Amino acid sequence: MARTNAVLIGTFTTVTTSEIATVLAWHDALNAQDLDTLIQVSSGDIEFGDANGAGQGHQALREWAGSLETSAAVAGRMYVRDGVVVAEEENGKASAFRVVHDHVTSVFRHQDLASALAATELTEGDIAG
């Protein structure tokens, strides 16, 4: 039986669909006000925030999500590297997520995509797709 060996040269980036799937599940749960699912896909010490304030932990997340009068914007382009996901939103804003073991450990909302990418050190080269 013949055996073939291959040598790969270059830089390769591993994109896991689980990080993107986790962010999409979190976003969907927030939009549906499905607080149980939102808690299930969030770490116990999740940190979250935006220009209006921040919070930490499941109880604070439940209170914050339950108080929202509007839903989160639909996610558009996504950027991912090393457990960090930036989701561009249709309204021009963006959210930056940290995902560890299929749980969102932090999410921060930014005024635009450029500021979210700068805060996470992601670039156009990290676009998922």
mmCIF file of C-alpha atoms in Angstrom:
data_model
loop_
_atom_site.group_PDB
_atom_site.id
_atom_site.type_symbol
_atom_site.label_atom_id
_atom_site.label_comp_id
_atom_site.label_asym_id
_atom_site.label_seq_id
_atom_site.Cartn_x
_atom_site.Cartn_y
_atom_site.Cartn_z
ATOM 1 C CA MET A 1 0.000 0.000 0.000
ATOM 2 C CA ALA A 2 1.446 3.353 -1.034
ATOM 3 C CA ARG A 3 1.585 6.197 1.420
ATOM 4 C CA THR A 4 1.445 9.853 0.440
ATOM 5 C CA ASN A 5 2.934 12.573 2.599
ATOM 6 C CA ALA A 6 2.147 16.234 2.068
ATOM 7 C CA VAL A 7 3.969 19.299 3.248
ATOM 8 C CA LEU A 8 1.895 22.418 3.808
ATOM 9 C CA ILE A 9 3.585 25.780 3.677
ATOM 10 C CA GLY A 10 1.930 29.030 4.733
ATOM 11 C CA THR A 11 -0.208 30.507 7.430
ATOM 12 C CA PHE A 12 -3.505 28.901 8.265
ATOM 13 C CA THR A 13 -6.243 30.272 10.471
ATOM 14 C CA THR A 14 -8.611 27.880 12.151
ATOM 15 C CA VAL A 15 -12.167 29.149 12.310
ATOM 16 C CA THR A 16 -14.454 27.097 14.453
ATOM 17 C CA THR A 17 -18.081 27.093 13.609
ATOM 18 C CA SER A 18 -18.860 26.506 17.281
ATOM 19 C CA GLU A 19 -17.722 30.038 18.204
ATOM 20 C CA ILE A 20 -19.922 31.560 15.524
ATOM 21 C CA ALA A 21 -22.794 29.201 16.366
ATOM 22 C CA THR A 22 -22.517 30.169 20.041
ATOM 23 C CA VAL A 23 -22.693 33.885 19.203
ATOM 24 C CA LEU A 24 -25.662 33.336 16.877
ATOM 25 C CA ALA A 25 -27.465 31.285 19.542
ATOM 26 C CA TRP A 26 -26.806 34.028 22.110
ATOM 27 C CA HIS A 27 -28.085 36.694 19.711
ATOM 28 C CA ASP A 28 -31.181 34.637 18.817
ATOM 29 C CA ALA A 29 -31.979 33.982 22.483
ATOM 30 C CA LEU A 30 -31.682 37.693 23.291
ATOM 31 C CA ASN A 31 -33.963 38.640 20.389
ATOM 32 C CA ALA A 32 -36.536 36.001 21.362
ATOM 33 C CA GLN A 33 -36.297 37.024 25.055
ATOM 34 C CA ASP A 34 -35.518 33.338 25.721
ATOM 35 C CA LEU A 35 -33.688 34.073 28.944
ATOM 36 C CA ASP A 36 -33.156 30.410 29.846
ATOM 37 C CA THR A 37 -31.266 29.755 26.598
ATOM 38 C CA LEU A 38 -29.387 33.044 26.963
ATOM 39 C CA ILE A 39 -28.171 31.890 30.391
ATOM 40 C CA GLN A 40 -27.296 28.407 29.066
ATOM 41 C CA VAL A 41 -24.949 29.800 26.399
ATOM 42 C CA SER A 42 -23.370 32.328 28.800
ATOM 43 C CA SER A 43 -20.658 31.592 31.345
ATOM 44 C CA GLY A 44 -21.585 32.090 34.990
ATOM 45 C CA ASP A 45 -19.307 35.104 35.255
ATOM 46 C CA ILE A 46 -20.227 36.678 31.906
ATOM 47 C CA GLU A 47 -19.286 40.328 31.529
ATOM 48 C CA PHE A 48 -21.398 42.550 29.287
ATOM 49 C CA GLY A 49 -21.751 46.204 28.558
ATOM 50 C CA ASP A 50 -22.207 49.140 26.262
ATOM 51 C CA ALA A 51 -21.991 52.923 26.456
ATOM 52 C CA ASN A 52 -24.780 52.934 29.069
ATOM 53 C CA GLY A 53 -23.145 50.636 31.596
ATOM 54 C CA ALA A 54 -21.967 47.132 32.316
ATOM 55 C CA GLY A 55 -22.821 44.073 34.348
ATOM 56 C CA GLN A 56 -21.504 40.700 35.364
ATOM 57 C CA GLY A 57 -23.017 37.297 36.071
ATOM 58 C CA HIS A 58 -26.164 35.410 35.185
ATOM 59 C CA GLN A 59 -28.498 37.358 37.448
ATOM 60 C CA ALA A 60 -27.352 40.730 36.076
ATOM 61 C CA LEU A 61 -27.601 39.388 32.517
ATOM 62 C CA ARG A 62 -31.139 38.118 33.148
ATOM 63 C CA GLU A 63 -32.201 41.495 34.577
ATOM 64 C CA TRP A 64 -30.567 43.439 31.739
ATOM 65 C CA ALA A 65 -31.985 41.234 28.972
ATOM 66 C CA GLY A 66 -35.439 41.242 30.551
ATOM 67 C CA SER A 67 -35.465 45.048 30.682
ATOM 68 C CA LEU A 68 -34.682 45.609 27.004
ATOM 69 C CA GLU A 69 -37.382 47.424 25.077
ATOM 70 C CA THR A 70 -35.858 46.586 21.709
ATOM 71 C CA SER A 71 -34.167 43.496 20.382
ATOM 72 C CA ALA A 72 -30.580 43.197 19.247
ATOM 73 C CA ALA A 73 -29.921 44.063 15.631
ATOM 74 C CA VAL A 74 -29.541 41.246 13.149
ATOM 75 C CA ALA A 75 -25.939 40.088 12.860
ATOM 76 C CA GLY A 76 -24.270 40.624 9.485
ATOM 77 C CA ARG A 77 -20.608 40.027 8.710
ATOM 78 C CA MET A 78 -18.692 38.200 11.397
ATOM 79 C CA TYR A 79 -15.000 38.257 12.232
ATOM 80 C CA VAL A 80 -13.372 35.535 14.327
ATOM 81 C CA ARG A 81 -9.967 34.594 15.734
ATOM 82 C CA ASP A 82 -8.838 32.757 18.853
ATOM 83 C CA GLY A 83 -12.225 32.722 20.573
ATOM 84 C CA VAL A 84 -13.041 36.360 19.791
ATOM 85 C CA VAL A 85 -15.997 37.092 17.530
ATOM 86 C CA VAL A 86 -17.086 40.504 16.275
ATOM 87 C CA ALA A 87 -20.584 40.635 14.811
ATOM 88 C CA GLU A 88 -21.392 43.599 12.626
ATOM 89 C CA GLU A 89 -25.024 44.636 12.959
ATOM 90 C CA GLU A 90 -27.325 45.934 10.246
ATOM 91 C CA ASN A 91 -27.690 49.220 12.112
ATOM 92 C CA GLY A 92 -23.955 49.951 11.779
ATOM 93 C CA LYS A 93 -23.060 49.010 15.350
ATOM 94 C CA ALA A 94 -21.051 45.925 16.292
ATOM 95 C CA SER A 95 -20.711 43.595 19.254
ATOM 96 C CA ALA A 96 -17.514 41.912 20.404
ATOM 97 C CA PHE A 97 -17.808 38.488 22.023
ATOM 98 C CA ARG A 98 -15.341 36.209 23.798
ATOM 99 C CA VAL A 99 -16.335 32.532 23.524
ATOM 100 C CA VAL A 100 -14.761 29.805 25.666
ATOM 101 C CA HIS A 101 -15.942 26.190 25.545
ATOM 102 C CA ASP A 102 -19.160 27.138 23.714
ATOM 103 C CA HIS A 103 -20.107 29.794 26.278
ATOM 104 C CA VAL A 104 -20.083 33.561 25.855
ATOM 105 C CA THR A 105 -17.797 34.904 28.575
ATOM 106 C CA SER A 106 -18.068 38.557 27.554
ATOM 107 C CA VAL A 107 -19.939 40.754 25.129
ATOM 108 C CA PHE A 108 -19.503 44.474 24.612
ATOM 109 C CA ARG A 109 -21.440 46.639 22.195
ATOM 110 C CA HIS A 110 -19.551 49.224 20.149
ATOM 111 C CA GLN A 111 -20.787 52.237 18.198
ATOM 112 C CA ASP A 112 -19.387 50.881 14.936
ATOM 113 C CA LEU A 113 -17.465 48.027 13.362
ATOM 114 C CA ALA A 114 -14.161 49.903 13.299
ATOM 115 C CA SER A 115 -14.157 50.458 17.066
ATOM 116 C CA ALA A 116 -15.111 46.810 17.760
ATOM 117 C CA LEU A 117 -12.319 45.546 15.505
ATOM 118 C CA ALA A 118 -9.815 47.943 17.111
ATOM 119 C CA ALA A 119 -10.825 46.897 20.638
ATOM 120 C CA THR A 120 -10.360 43.223 19.798
ATOM 121 C CA GLU A 121 -7.372 43.616 17.469
ATOM 122 C CA LEU A 122 -9.274 41.753 14.736
ATOM 123 C CA THR A 123 -8.874 42.847 11.114
ATOM 124 C CA GLU A 124 -10.599 42.429 7.762
ATOM 125 C CA GLY A 125 -8.396 39.354 7.376
ATOM 126 C CA ASP A 126 -10.388 37.688 10.172
ATOM 127 C CA ILE A 127 -13.717 37.791 8.357
ATOM 128 C CA ALA A 128 -15.541 34.477 8.598
ATOM 129 C CA GLY A 129 -16.610 32.923 5.409
#
